[in-house]
């Protein structure tokens, strides 16, 4: 997305819009297939959400059913105005 990348929490399916400070997530995760499972810390920074940069990519490949579920979670959050762009 133009304004950041969508992160979905595995804890409660909260949807976050996360920005990169120096590099975009596409640049940082260049070789990872999307969607991907990350271990990341999200932080508030200047009216946005960022990561501290210490990100671990988990070796999991999601199938079409999981991808459809993630899209549904995102679309529900978007429709209900529940995408968190600030912490």
PDB file of N, CA, C and O in Angstrom:
ATOM      1  N   UNK A   1       0.844  -1.174   0.000  1.00  0.00           N
ATOM      2  CA  UNK A   1       0.000   0.000   0.000  1.00  0.00           C
ATOM      3  C   UNK A   1       0.891   1.239   0.000  1.00  0.00           C
ATOM      4  O   UNK A   1       2.014   1.208   0.489  1.00  0.00           O
ATOM      5  N   UNK A   2       0.375   2.327  -0.522  1.00  0.00           N
ATOM      6  CA  UNK A   2       1.156   3.567  -0.612  1.00  0.00           C
ATOM      7  C   UNK A   2       1.529   4.137   0.751  1.00  0.00           C
ATOM      8  O   UNK A   2       2.590   4.701   0.920  1.00  0.00           O
ATOM      9  N   UNK A   3       0.652   3.963   1.740  1.00  0.00           N
ATOM     10  CA  UNK A   3       0.884   4.580   3.042  1.00  0.00           C
ATOM     11  C   UNK A   3       1.583   3.662   4.032  1.00  0.00           C
ATOM     12  O   UNK A   3       1.832   4.043   5.164  1.00  0.00           O
ATOM     13  N   UNK A   4       1.899   2.442   3.655  1.00  0.00           N
ATOM     14  CA  UNK A   4       2.572   1.508   4.553  1.00  0.00           C
ATOM     15  C   UNK A   4       2.207   0.081   4.222  1.00  0.00           C
ATOM     16  O   UNK A   4       1.565  -0.196   3.210  1.00  0.00           O
ATOM     17  N   UNK A   5       2.606  -0.820   5.094  1.00  0.00           N
ATOM     18  CA  UNK A   5       2.316  -2.239   4.922  1.00  0.00           C
ATOM     19  C   UNK A   5       1.330  -2.703   5.978  1.00  0.00           C
ATOM     20  O   UNK A   5       1.344  -2.214   7.101  1.00  0.00           O
ATOM     21  N   UNK A   6       0.506  -3.660   5.613  1.00  0.00           N
ATOM     22  CA  UNK A   6      -0.511  -4.174   6.525  1.00  0.00           C
ATOM     23  C   UNK A   6       0.081  -5.313   7.348  1.00  0.00           C
ATOM     24  O   UNK A   6       0.647  -6.253   6.798  1.00  0.00           O
ATOM     25  N   UNK A   7      -0.039  -5.182   8.662  1.00  0.00           N
ATOM     26  CA  UNK A   7       0.355  -6.230   9.591  1.00  0.00           C
ATOM     27  C   UNK A   7      -0.898  -6.700  10.314  1.00  0.00           C
ATOM     28  O   UNK A   7      -1.707  -5.883  10.750  1.00  0.00           O
ATOM     29  N   UNK A   8      -1.061  -8.006  10.457  1.00  0.00           N
ATOM     30  CA  UNK A   8      -2.195  -8.574  11.194  1.00  0.00           C
ATOM     31  C   UNK A   8      -1.623  -9.328  12.390  1.00  0.00           C
ATOM     32  O   UNK A   8      -0.796 -10.225  12.231  1.00  0.00           O
ATOM     33  N   UNK A   9      -2.069  -8.968  13.573  1.00  0.00           N
ATOM     34  CA  UNK A   9      -1.592  -9.611  14.797  1.00  0.00           C
ATOM     35  C   UNK A   9      -2.116 -11.042  14.893  1.00  0.00           C
ATOM     36  O   UNK A   9      -3.305 -11.287  14.691  1.00  0.00           O
ATOM     37  N   UNK A  10      -1.227 -11.978  15.238  1.00  0.00           N
ATOM     38  CA  UNK A  10      -1.677 -13.356  15.425  1.00  0.00           C
ATOM     39  C   UNK A  10      -2.387 -13.516  16.764  1.00  0.00           C
ATOM     40  O   UNK A  10      -3.073 -14.501  16.981  1.00  0.00           O
ATOM     41  N   UNK A  11      -2.234 -12.535  17.656  1.00  0.00           N
ATOM     42  CA  UNK A  11      -2.877 -12.608  18.972  1.00  0.00           C
ATOM     43  C   UNK A  11      -4.379 -12.370  18.902  1.00  0.00           C
ATOM     44  O   UNK A  11      -5.156 -13.096  19.496  1.00  0.00           O
ATOM     45  N   UNK A  12      -4.779 -11.311  18.167  1.00  0.00           N
ATOM     46  CA  UNK A  12      -6.196 -10.934  18.181  1.00  0.00           C
ATOM     47  C   UNK A  12      -6.727 -10.442  16.829  1.00  0.00           C
ATOM     48  O   UNK A  12      -7.799  -9.866  16.755  1.00  0.00           O
ATOM     49  N   UNK A  13      -5.960 -10.664  15.756  1.00  0.00           N
ATOM     50  CA  UNK A  13      -6.337 -10.248  14.396  1.00  0.00           C
ATOM     51  C   UNK A  13      -6.459  -8.733  14.241  1.00  0.00           C
ATOM     52  O   UNK A  13      -7.099  -8.268  13.294  1.00  0.00           O
ATOM     53  N   UNK A  14      -5.849  -7.955  15.143  1.00  0.00           N
ATOM     54  CA  UNK A  14      -5.804  -6.505  14.949  1.00  0.00           C
ATOM     55  C   UNK A  14      -5.014  -6.214  13.682  1.00  0.00           C
ATOM     56  O   UNK A  14      -4.032  -6.901  13.372  1.00  0.00           O
ATOM     57  N   UNK A  15      -5.438  -5.184  12.958  1.00  0.00           N
ATOM     58  CA  UNK A  15      -4.790  -4.825  11.700  1.00  0.00           C
ATOM     59  C   UNK A  15      -4.084  -3.476  11.883  1.00  0.00           C
ATOM     60  O   UNK A  15      -4.689  -2.511  12.345  1.00  0.00           O
ATOM     61  N   UNK A  16      -2.799  -3.436  11.521  1.00  0.00           N
ATOM     62  CA  UNK A  16      -1.983  -2.243  11.670  1.00  0.00           C
ATOM     63  C   UNK A  16      -1.429  -1.812  10.320  1.00  0.00           C
ATOM     64  O   UNK A  16      -1.096  -2.654   9.491  1.00  0.00           O
ATOM     65  N   UNK A  17      -1.294  -0.508  10.130  1.00  0.00           N
ATOM     66  CA  UNK A  17      -0.619   0.045   8.968  1.00  0.00           C
ATOM     67  C   UNK A  17       0.750   0.492   9.445  1.00  0.00           C
ATOM     68  O   UNK A  17       0.862   1.407  10.265  1.00  0.00           O
ATOM     69  N   UNK A  18       1.818  -0.174   8.978  1.00  0.00           N
ATOM     70  CA  UNK A  18       3.170   0.032   9.492  1.00  0.00           C
ATOM     71  C   UNK A  18       4.044   0.644   8.405  1.00  0.00           C
ATOM     72  O   UNK A  18       4.049   0.184   7.261  1.00  0.00           O
ATOM     73  N   UNK A  19       4.787   1.684   8.788  1.00  0.00           N
ATOM     74  CA  UNK A  19       5.674   2.392   7.864  1.00  0.00           C
ATOM     75  C   UNK A  19       7.126   2.011   8.104  1.00  0.00           C
ATOM     76  O   UNK A  19       7.511   1.721   9.237  1.00  0.00           O
ATOM     77  N   UNK A  20       7.931   2.057   7.053  1.00  0.00           N
ATOM     78  CA  UNK A  20       9.372   1.922   7.186  1.00  0.00           C
ATOM     79  C   UNK A  20       9.966   3.312   7.341  1.00  0.00           C
ATOM     80  O   UNK A  20       9.428   4.280   6.801  1.00  0.00           O
ATOM     81  N   UNK A  21      11.028   3.444   8.103  1.00  0.00           N
ATOM     82  CA  UNK A  21      11.653   4.766   8.268  1.00  0.00           C
ATOM     83  C   UNK A  21      12.618   5.027   7.126  1.00  0.00           C
ATOM     84  O   UNK A  21      12.560   6.047   6.469  1.00  0.00           O
ATOM     85  N   UNK A  22      13.526   4.083   6.898  1.00  0.00           N
ATOM     86  CA  UNK A  22      14.545   4.262   5.866  1.00  0.00           C
ATOM     87  C   UNK A  22      14.209   3.405   4.645  1.00  0.00           C
ATOM     88  O   UNK A  22      14.212   3.875   3.527  1.00  0.00           O
ATOM     89  N   UNK A  23      13.888   2.147   4.893  1.00  0.00           N
ATOM     90  CA  UNK A  23      13.602   1.213   3.807  1.00  0.00           C
ATOM     91  C   UNK A  23      12.147   0.769   3.896  1.00  0.00           C
ATOM     92  O   UNK A  23      11.581   0.665   4.978  1.00  0.00           O
ATOM     93  N   UNK A  24      11.577   0.482   2.741  1.00  0.00           N
ATOM     94  CA  UNK A  24      10.213  -0.048   2.729  1.00  0.00           C
ATOM     95  C   UNK A  24      10.254  -1.518   3.130  1.00  0.00           C
ATOM     96  O   UNK A  24      11.302  -2.171   3.081  1.00  0.00           O
ATOM     97  N   UNK A  25       9.099  -2.043   3.511  1.00  0.00           N
ATOM     98  CA  UNK A  25       9.026  -3.463   3.859  1.00  0.00           C
ATOM     99  C   UNK A  25       9.327  -4.320   2.634  1.00  0.00           C
ATOM    100  O   UNK A  25       9.899  -5.395   2.756  1.00  0.00           O
ATOM    101  N   UNK A  26       8.955  -3.854   1.447  1.00  0.00           N
ATOM    102  CA  UNK A  26       9.262  -4.614   0.226  1.00  0.00           C
ATOM    103  C   UNK A  26      10.767  -4.769   0.061  1.00  0.00           C
ATOM    104  O   UNK A  26      11.247  -5.831  -0.324  1.00  0.00           O
ATOM    105  N   UNK A  27      11.521  -3.701   0.362  1.00  0.00           N
ATOM    106  CA  UNK A  27      12.976  -3.773   0.260  1.00  0.00           C
ATOM    107  C   UNK A  27      13.560  -4.701   1.322  1.00  0.00           C
ATOM    108  O   UNK A  27      14.455  -5.499   1.047  1.00  0.00           O
ATOM    109  N   UNK A  28      13.056  -4.599   2.544  1.00  0.00           N
ATOM    110  CA  UNK A  28      13.595  -5.387   3.649  1.00  0.00           C
ATOM    111  C   UNK A  28      13.266  -6.870   3.507  1.00  0.00           C
ATOM    112  O   UNK A  28      14.038  -7.726   3.925  1.00  0.00           O
ATOM    113  N   UNK A  29      12.116  -7.173   2.927  1.00  0.00           N
ATOM    114  CA  UNK A  29      11.668  -8.568   2.813  1.00  0.00           C
ATOM    115  C   UNK A  29      11.683  -9.048   1.370  1.00  0.00           C
ATOM    116  O   UNK A  29      10.869  -9.863   0.963  1.00  0.00           O
ATOM    117  N   UNK A  30      12.600  -8.574   0.621  1.00  0.00           N
ATOM    118  CA  UNK A  30      12.694  -8.819  -0.819  1.00  0.00           C
ATOM    119  C   UNK A  30      12.544 -10.284  -1.219  1.00  0.00           C
ATOM    120  O   UNK A  30      11.881 -10.596  -2.184  1.00  0.00           O
ATOM    121  N   UNK A  31      13.129 -11.191  -0.476  1.00  0.00           N
ATOM    122  CA  UNK A  31      13.105 -12.602  -0.863  1.00  0.00           C
ATOM    123  C   UNK A  31      12.009 -13.413  -0.180  1.00  0.00           C
ATOM    124  O   UNK A  31      11.900 -14.614  -0.408  1.00  0.00           O
ATOM    125  N   UNK A  32      11.231 -12.776   0.664  1.00  0.00           N
ATOM    126  CA  UNK A  32      10.169 -13.495   1.379  1.00  0.00           C
ATOM    127  C   UNK A  32       8.904 -13.542   0.520  1.00  0.00           C
ATOM    128  O   UNK A  32       8.557 -12.580  -0.151  1.00  0.00           O
ATOM    129  N   UNK A  33       8.232 -14.683   0.549  1.00  0.00           N
ATOM    130  CA  UNK A  33       6.952 -14.766  -0.155  1.00  0.00           C
ATOM    131  C   UNK A  33       5.884 -14.111   0.713  1.00  0.00           C
ATOM    132  O   UNK A  33       5.944 -14.163   1.935  1.00  0.00           O
ATOM    133  N   UNK A  34       4.936 -13.470   0.091  1.00  0.00           N
ATOM    134  CA  UNK A  34       3.887 -12.764   0.824  1.00  0.00           C
ATOM    135  C   UNK A  34       2.591 -13.536   0.745  1.00  0.00           C
ATOM    136  O   UNK A  34       2.294 -14.108  -0.291  1.00  0.00           O
ATOM    137  N   UNK A  35       1.809 -13.567   1.766  1.00  0.00           N
ATOM    138  CA  UNK A  35       2.089 -12.990   3.076  1.00  0.00           C
ATOM    139  C   UNK A  35       3.143 -13.808   3.803  1.00  0.00           C
ATOM    140  O   UNK A  35       3.394 -14.969   3.466  1.00  0.00           O
ATOM    141  N   UNK A  36       3.772 -13.180   4.789  1.00  0.00           N
ATOM    142  CA  UNK A  36       4.798 -13.866   5.567  1.00  0.00           C
ATOM    143  C   UNK A  36       4.571 -13.631   7.053  1.00  0.00           C
ATOM    144  O   UNK A  36       3.986 -12.621   7.445  1.00  0.00           O
ATOM    145  N   UNK A  37       5.008 -14.571   7.868  1.00  0.00           N
ATOM    146  CA  UNK A  37       4.883 -14.451   9.312  1.00  0.00           C
ATOM    147  C   UNK A  37       6.156 -13.823   9.846  1.00  0.00           C
ATOM    148  O   UNK A  37       7.255 -14.326   9.600  1.00  0.00           O
ATOM    149  N   UNK A  38       6.000 -12.712  10.560  1.00  0.00           N
ATOM    150  CA  UNK A  38       7.135 -11.990  11.124  1.00  0.00           C
ATOM    151  C   UNK A  38       7.023 -11.918  12.635  1.00  0.00           C
ATOM    152  O   UNK A  38       5.927 -11.863  13.176  1.00  0.00           O
ATOM    153  N   UNK A  39       8.176 -11.858  13.278  1.00  0.00           N
ATOM    154  CA  UNK A  39       8.240 -11.481  14.686  1.00  0.00           C
ATOM    155  C   UNK A  39       8.821 -10.076  14.673  1.00  0.00           C
ATOM    156  O   UNK A  39       9.978  -9.878  14.277  1.00  0.00           O
ATOM    157  N   UNK A  40       8.000  -9.094  15.051  1.00  0.00           N
ATOM    158  CA  UNK A  40       8.424  -7.693  14.980  1.00  0.00           C
ATOM    159  C   UNK A  40       7.837  -6.924  16.153  1.00  0.00           C
ATOM    160  O   UNK A  40       6.776  -7.271  16.667  1.00  0.00           O
ATOM    161  N   UNK A  41       8.537  -5.875  16.554  1.00  0.00           N
ATOM    162  CA  UNK A  41       8.041  -4.978  17.588  1.00  0.00           C
ATOM    163  C   UNK A  41       7.562  -3.708  16.908  1.00  0.00           C
ATOM    164  O   UNK A  41       8.310  -3.080  16.149  1.00  0.00           O
ATOM    165  N   UNK A  42       6.305  -3.334  17.163  1.00  0.00           N
ATOM    166  CA  UNK A  42       5.747  -2.119  16.582  1.00  0.00           C
ATOM    167  C   UNK A  42       5.824  -0.991  17.600  1.00  0.00           C
ATOM    168  O   UNK A  42       5.554  -1.190  18.783  1.00  0.00           O
ATOM    169  N   UNK A  43       6.191   0.196  17.110  1.00  0.00           N
ATOM    170  CA  UNK A  43       6.401   1.359  17.971  1.00  0.00           C
ATOM    171  C   UNK A  43       5.715   2.585  17.400  1.00  0.00           C
ATOM    172  O   UNK A  43       5.661   2.762  16.179  1.00  0.00           O
ATOM    173  N   UNK A  44       5.222   3.489  18.262  1.00  0.00           N
ATOM    174  CA  UNK A  44       4.713   4.765  17.764  1.00  0.00           C
ATOM    175  C   UNK A  44       5.887   5.678  17.420  1.00  0.00           C
ATOM    176  O   UNK A  44       6.900   5.705  18.125  1.00  0.00           O
ATOM    177  N   UNK A  45       5.766   6.401  16.309  1.00  0.00           N
ATOM    178  CA  UNK A  45       6.814   7.339  15.904  1.00  0.00           C
ATOM    179  C   UNK A  45       6.214   8.413  15.025  1.00  0.00           C
ATOM    180  O   UNK A  45       5.709   8.126  13.930  1.00  0.00           O
ATOM    181  N   UNK A  46       6.226   9.664  15.486  1.00  0.00           N
ATOM    182  CA  UNK A  46       5.757  10.809  14.701  1.00  0.00           C
ATOM    183  C   UNK A  46       4.427  10.545  14.018  1.00  0.00           C
ATOM    184  O   UNK A  46       4.302  10.603  12.804  1.00  0.00           O
ATOM    185  N   UNK A  47       3.429  10.202  14.780  1.00  0.00           N
ATOM    186  CA  UNK A  47       2.072  10.041  14.253  1.00  0.00           C
ATOM    187  C   UNK A  47       1.916   8.847  13.304  1.00  0.00           C
ATOM    188  O   UNK A  47       1.060   8.844  12.429  1.00  0.00           O
ATOM    189  N   UNK A  48       2.803   7.849  13.461  1.00  0.00           N
ATOM    190  CA  UNK A  48       2.736   6.653  12.614  1.00  0.00           C
ATOM    191  C   UNK A  48       3.159   5.444  13.449  1.00  0.00           C
ATOM    192  O   UNK A  48       3.542   5.579  14.612  1.00  0.00           O
ATOM    193  N   UNK A  49       3.092   4.273  12.848  1.00  0.00           N
ATOM    194  CA  UNK A  49       3.582   3.045  13.466  1.00  0.00           C
ATOM    195  C   UNK A  49       4.775   2.569  12.653  1.00  0.00           C
ATOM    196  O   UNK A  49       4.712   2.499  11.422  1.00  0.00           O
ATOM    197  N   UNK A  50       5.858   2.242  13.366  1.00  0.00           N
ATOM    198  CA  UNK A  50       7.066   1.716  12.726  1.00  0.00           C
ATOM    199  C   UNK A  50       7.489   0.456  13.466  1.00  0.00           C
ATOM    200  O   UNK A  50       6.908   0.092  14.480  1.00  0.00           O
ATOM    201  N   UNK A  51       8.532  -0.181  12.973  1.00  0.00           N
ATOM    202  CA  UNK A  51       9.147  -1.315  13.668  1.00  0.00           C
ATOM    203  C   UNK A  51      10.525  -0.880  14.141  1.00  0.00           C
ATOM    204  O   UNK A  51      11.126   0.042  13.581  1.00  0.00           O
ATOM    205  N   UNK A  52      11.034  -1.547  15.163  1.00  0.00           N
ATOM    206  CA  UNK A  52      12.376  -1.216  15.649  1.00  0.00           C
ATOM    207  C   UNK A  52      13.464  -1.722  14.702  1.00  0.00           C
ATOM    208  O   UNK A  52      14.629  -1.460  14.896  1.00  0.00           O
ATOM    209  N   UNK A  53      13.097  -2.452  13.662  1.00  0.00           N
ATOM    210  CA  UNK A  53      14.053  -2.930  12.666  1.00  0.00           C
ATOM    211  C   UNK A  53      14.554  -4.344  12.926  1.00  0.00           C
ATOM    212  O   UNK A  53      15.155  -4.958  12.058  1.00  0.00           O
ATOM    213  N   UNK A  54      14.338  -4.848  14.134  1.00  0.00           N
ATOM    214  CA  UNK A  54      14.735  -6.222  14.436  1.00  0.00           C
ATOM    215  C   UNK A  54      13.564  -7.133  14.101  1.00  0.00           C
ATOM    216  O   UNK A  54      12.646  -7.309  14.888  1.00  0.00           O
ATOM    217  N   UNK A  55      13.606  -7.687  12.921  1.00  0.00           N
ATOM    218  CA  UNK A  55      12.489  -8.474  12.397  1.00  0.00           C
ATOM    219  C   UNK A  55      12.986  -9.868  12.040  1.00  0.00           C
ATOM    220  O   UNK A  55      14.018 -10.010  11.395  1.00  0.00           O
ATOM    221  N   UNK A  56      12.255 -10.872  12.485  1.00  0.00           N
ATOM    222  CA  UNK A  56      12.573 -12.252  12.131  1.00  0.00           C
ATOM    223  C   UNK A  56      11.483 -12.789  11.217  1.00  0.00           C
ATOM    224  O   UNK A  56      10.300 -12.675  11.525  1.00  0.00           O
ATOM    225  N   UNK A  57      11.900 -13.348  10.097  1.00  0.00           N
ATOM    226  CA  UNK A  57      10.960 -13.984   9.178  1.00  0.00           C
ATOM    227  C   UNK A  57      10.854 -15.453   9.561  1.00  0.00           C
ATOM    228  O   UNK A  57      11.865 -16.147   9.665  1.00  0.00           O
ATOM    229  N   UNK A  58       9.645 -15.903   9.792  1.00  0.00           N
ATOM    230  CA  UNK A  58       9.412 -17.295  10.163  1.00  0.00           C
ATOM    231  C   UNK A  58       9.281 -18.152   8.899  1.00  0.00           C
ATOM    232  O   UNK A  58       8.660 -17.718   7.928  1.00  0.00           O
ATOM    233  N   UNK A  59       9.854 -19.340   8.902  1.00  0.00           N
ATOM    234  CA  UNK A  59       9.858 -20.193   7.703  1.00  0.00           C
ATOM    235  C   UNK A  59       8.522 -20.923   7.498  1.00  0.00           C
ATOM    236  O   UNK A  59       8.431 -22.134   7.627  1.00  0.00           O
ATOM    237  N   UNK A  60       7.496 -20.147   7.173  1.00  0.00           N
ATOM    238  CA  UNK A  60       6.159 -20.705   6.962  1.00  0.00           C
ATOM    239  C   UNK A  60       5.643 -20.226   5.615  1.00  0.00           C
ATOM    240  O   UNK A  60       5.773 -19.051   5.272  1.00  0.00           O
ATOM    241  N   UNK A  61       5.043 -21.124   4.860  1.00  0.00           N
ATOM    242  CA  UNK A  61       4.412 -20.759   3.588  1.00  0.00           C
ATOM    243  C   UNK A  61       2.905 -20.911   3.767  1.00  0.00           C
ATOM    244  O   UNK A  61       2.426 -21.963   4.185  1.00  0.00           O
ATOM    245  N   UNK A  62       2.176 -19.849   3.463  1.00  0.00           N
ATOM    246  CA  UNK A  62       0.723 -19.868   3.611  1.00  0.00           C
ATOM    247  C   UNK A  62       0.064 -20.308   2.314  1.00  0.00           C
ATOM    248  O   UNK A  62       0.463 -19.887   1.230  1.00  0.00           O
ATOM    249  N   UNK A  63      -0.953 -21.138   2.448  1.00  0.00           N
ATOM    250  CA  UNK A  63      -1.706 -21.618   1.300  1.00  0.00           C
ATOM    251  C   UNK A  63      -2.843 -20.682   0.948  1.00  0.00           C
ATOM    252  O   UNK A  63      -3.065 -19.659   1.605  1.00  0.00           O
ATOM    253  N   UNK A  64      -3.606 -21.018  -0.091  1.00  0.00           N
ATOM    254  CA  UNK A  64      -4.668 -20.141  -0.575  1.00  0.00           C
ATOM    255  C   UNK A  64      -5.772 -19.885   0.458  1.00  0.00           C
ATOM    256  O   UNK A  64      -6.335 -18.785   0.495  1.00  0.00           O
ATOM    257  N   UNK A  65      -6.090 -20.857   1.299  1.00  0.00           N
ATOM    258  CA  UNK A  65      -7.135 -20.633   2.310  1.00  0.00           C
ATOM    259  C   UNK A  65      -6.698 -19.613   3.349  1.00  0.00           C
ATOM    260  O   UNK A  65      -7.471 -18.746   3.742  1.00  0.00           O
ATOM    261  N   UNK A  66      -5.441 -19.713   3.802  1.00  0.00           N
ATOM    262  CA  UNK A  66      -4.919 -18.739   4.760  1.00  0.00           C
ATOM    263  C   UNK A  66      -4.863 -17.354   4.146  1.00  0.00           C
ATOM    264  O   UNK A  66      -5.224 -16.364   4.786  1.00  0.00           O
ATOM    265  N   UNK A  67      -4.423 -17.275   2.894  1.00  0.00           N
ATOM    266  CA  UNK A  67      -4.351 -15.977   2.223  1.00  0.00           C
ATOM    267  C   UNK A  67      -5.743 -15.356   2.122  1.00  0.00           C
ATOM    268  O   UNK A  67      -5.916 -14.154   2.333  1.00  0.00           O
ATOM    269  N   UNK A  68      -6.738 -16.162   1.821  1.00  0.00           N
ATOM    270  CA  UNK A  68      -8.123 -15.658   1.746  1.00  0.00           C
ATOM    271  C   UNK A  68      -8.590 -15.191   3.119  1.00  0.00           C
ATOM    272  O   UNK A  68      -9.251 -14.151   3.230  1.00  0.00           O
ATOM    273  N   UNK A  69      -8.228 -15.927   4.166  1.00  0.00           N
ATOM    274  CA  UNK A  69      -8.583 -15.510   5.533  1.00  0.00           C
ATOM    275  C   UNK A  69      -7.945 -14.168   5.878  1.00  0.00           C
ATOM    276  O   UNK A  69      -8.597 -13.298   6.465  1.00  0.00           O
ATOM    277  N   UNK A  70      -6.667 -13.988   5.527  1.00  0.00           N
ATOM    278  CA  UNK A  70      -5.990 -12.717   5.811  1.00  0.00           C
ATOM    279  C   UNK A  70      -6.665 -11.565   5.067  1.00  0.00           C
ATOM    280  O   UNK A  70      -6.848 -10.477   5.614  1.00  0.00           O
ATOM    281  N   UNK A  71      -7.039 -11.816   3.827  1.00  0.00           N
ATOM    282  CA  UNK A  71      -7.718 -10.781   3.050  1.00  0.00           C
ATOM    283  C   UNK A  71      -9.050 -10.428   3.703  1.00  0.00           C
ATOM    284  O   UNK A  71      -9.411  -9.241   3.792  1.00  0.00           O
ATOM    285  N   UNK A  72      -9.792 -11.427   4.173  1.00  0.00           N
ATOM    286  CA  UNK A  72     -11.070 -11.176   4.849  1.00  0.00           C
ATOM    287  C   UNK A  72     -10.874 -10.360   6.122  1.00  0.00           C
ATOM    288  O   UNK A  72     -11.645  -9.433   6.402  1.00  0.00           O
ATOM    289  N   UNK A  73      -9.841 -10.684   6.903  1.00  0.00           N
ATOM    290  CA  UNK A  73      -9.549  -9.927   8.127  1.00  0.00           C
ATOM    291  C   UNK A  73      -9.256  -8.474   7.776  1.00  0.00           C
ATOM    292  O   UNK A  73      -9.769  -7.550   8.406  1.00  0.00           O
ATOM    293  N   UNK A  74      -8.428  -8.268   6.756  1.00  0.00           N
ATOM    294  CA  UNK A  74      -8.094  -6.909   6.315  1.00  0.00           C
ATOM    295  C   UNK A  74      -9.337  -6.169   5.832  1.00  0.00           C
ATOM    296  O   UNK A  74      -9.574  -5.017   6.229  1.00  0.00           O
ATOM    297  N   UNK A  75     -10.118  -6.799   4.982  1.00  0.00           N
ATOM    298  CA  UNK A  75     -11.301  -6.134   4.416  1.00  0.00           C
ATOM    299  C   UNK A  75     -12.319  -5.795   5.505  1.00  0.00           C
ATOM    300  O   UNK A  75     -12.923  -4.718   5.472  1.00  0.00           O
ATOM    301  N   UNK A  76     -12.507  -6.682   6.486  1.00  0.00           N
ATOM    302  CA  UNK A  76     -13.409  -6.390   7.610  1.00  0.00           C
ATOM    303  C   UNK A  76     -12.913  -5.193   8.399  1.00  0.00           C
ATOM    304  O   UNK A  76     -13.693  -4.305   8.764  1.00  0.00           O
ATOM    305  N   UNK A  77     -11.597  -5.147   8.675  1.00  0.00           N
ATOM    306  CA  UNK A  77     -11.026  -4.020   9.424  1.00  0.00           C
ATOM    307  C   UNK A  77     -11.171  -2.720   8.630  1.00  0.00           C
ATOM    308  O   UNK A  77     -11.506  -1.675   9.194  1.00  0.00           O
ATOM    309  N   UNK A  78     -10.950  -2.787   7.338  1.00  0.00           N
ATOM    310  CA  UNK A  78     -11.079  -1.599   6.490  1.00  0.00           C
ATOM    311  C   UNK A  78     -12.530  -1.115   6.469  1.00  0.00           C
ATOM    312  O   UNK A  78     -12.802   0.075   6.646  1.00  0.00           O
ATOM    313  N   UNK A  79     -13.445  -2.030   6.272  1.00  0.00           N
ATOM    314  CA  UNK A  79     -14.874  -1.703   6.201  1.00  0.00           C
ATOM    315  C   UNK A  79     -15.363  -1.087   7.519  1.00  0.00           C
ATOM    316  O   UNK A  79     -16.182  -0.173   7.527  1.00  0.00           O
ATOM    317  N   UNK A  80     -14.808  -1.561   8.647  1.00  0.00           N
ATOM    318  CA  UNK A  80     -15.245  -1.091   9.959  1.00  0.00           C
ATOM    319  C   UNK A  80     -14.371   0.039  10.527  1.00  0.00           C
ATOM    320  O   UNK A  80     -14.559   0.441  11.672  1.00  0.00           O
ATOM    321  N   UNK A  81     -13.434   0.539   9.727  1.00  0.00           N
ATOM    322  CA  UNK A  81     -12.562   1.627  10.173  1.00  0.00           C
ATOM    323  C   UNK A  81     -11.658   1.229  11.337  1.00  0.00           C
ATOM    324  O   UNK A  81     -11.356   2.043  12.198  1.00  0.00           O
ATOM    325  N   UNK A  82     -11.216  -0.030  11.340  1.00  0.00           N
ATOM    326  CA  UNK A  82     -10.438  -0.538  12.477  1.00  0.00           C
ATOM    327  C   UNK A  82      -8.962  -0.764  12.158  1.00  0.00           C
ATOM    328  O   UNK A  82      -8.266  -1.431  12.920  1.00  0.00           O
ATOM    329  N   UNK A  83      -8.475  -0.212  11.051  1.00  0.00           N
ATOM    330  CA  UNK A  83      -7.054  -0.323  10.762  1.00  0.00           C
ATOM    331  C   UNK A  83      -6.326   0.706  11.603  1.00  0.00           C
ATOM    332  O   UNK A  83      -6.613   1.901  11.523  1.00  0.00           O
ATOM    333  N   UNK A  84      -5.391   0.237  12.413  1.00  0.00           N
ATOM    334  CA  UNK A  84      -4.681   1.112  13.338  1.00  0.00           C
ATOM    335  C   UNK A  84      -3.443   1.686  12.650  1.00  0.00           C
ATOM    336  O   UNK A  84      -2.514   0.959  12.322  1.00  0.00           O
ATOM    337  N   UNK A  85      -3.451   3.005  12.426  1.00  0.00           N
ATOM    338  CA  UNK A  85      -2.322   3.683  11.818  1.00  0.00           C
ATOM    339  C   UNK A  85      -1.467   4.387  12.863  1.00  0.00           C
ATOM    340  O   UNK A  85      -0.409   4.908  12.568  1.00  0.00           O
ATOM    341  N   UNK A  86      -1.962   4.404  14.102  1.00  0.00           N
ATOM    342  CA  UNK A  86      -1.230   4.997  15.241  1.00  0.00           C
ATOM    343  C   UNK A  86      -1.450   4.104  16.449  1.00  0.00           C
ATOM    344  O   UNK A  86      -2.506   3.529  16.614  1.00  0.00           O
ATOM    345  N   UNK A  87      -0.438   4.022  17.311  1.00  0.00           N
ATOM    346  CA  UNK A  87      -0.574   3.244  18.541  1.00  0.00           C
ATOM    347  C   UNK A  87      -0.958   4.194  19.662  1.00  0.00           C
ATOM    348  O   UNK A  87      -0.441   5.251  19.805  1.00  0.00           O
TER     349      UNK A  87
END
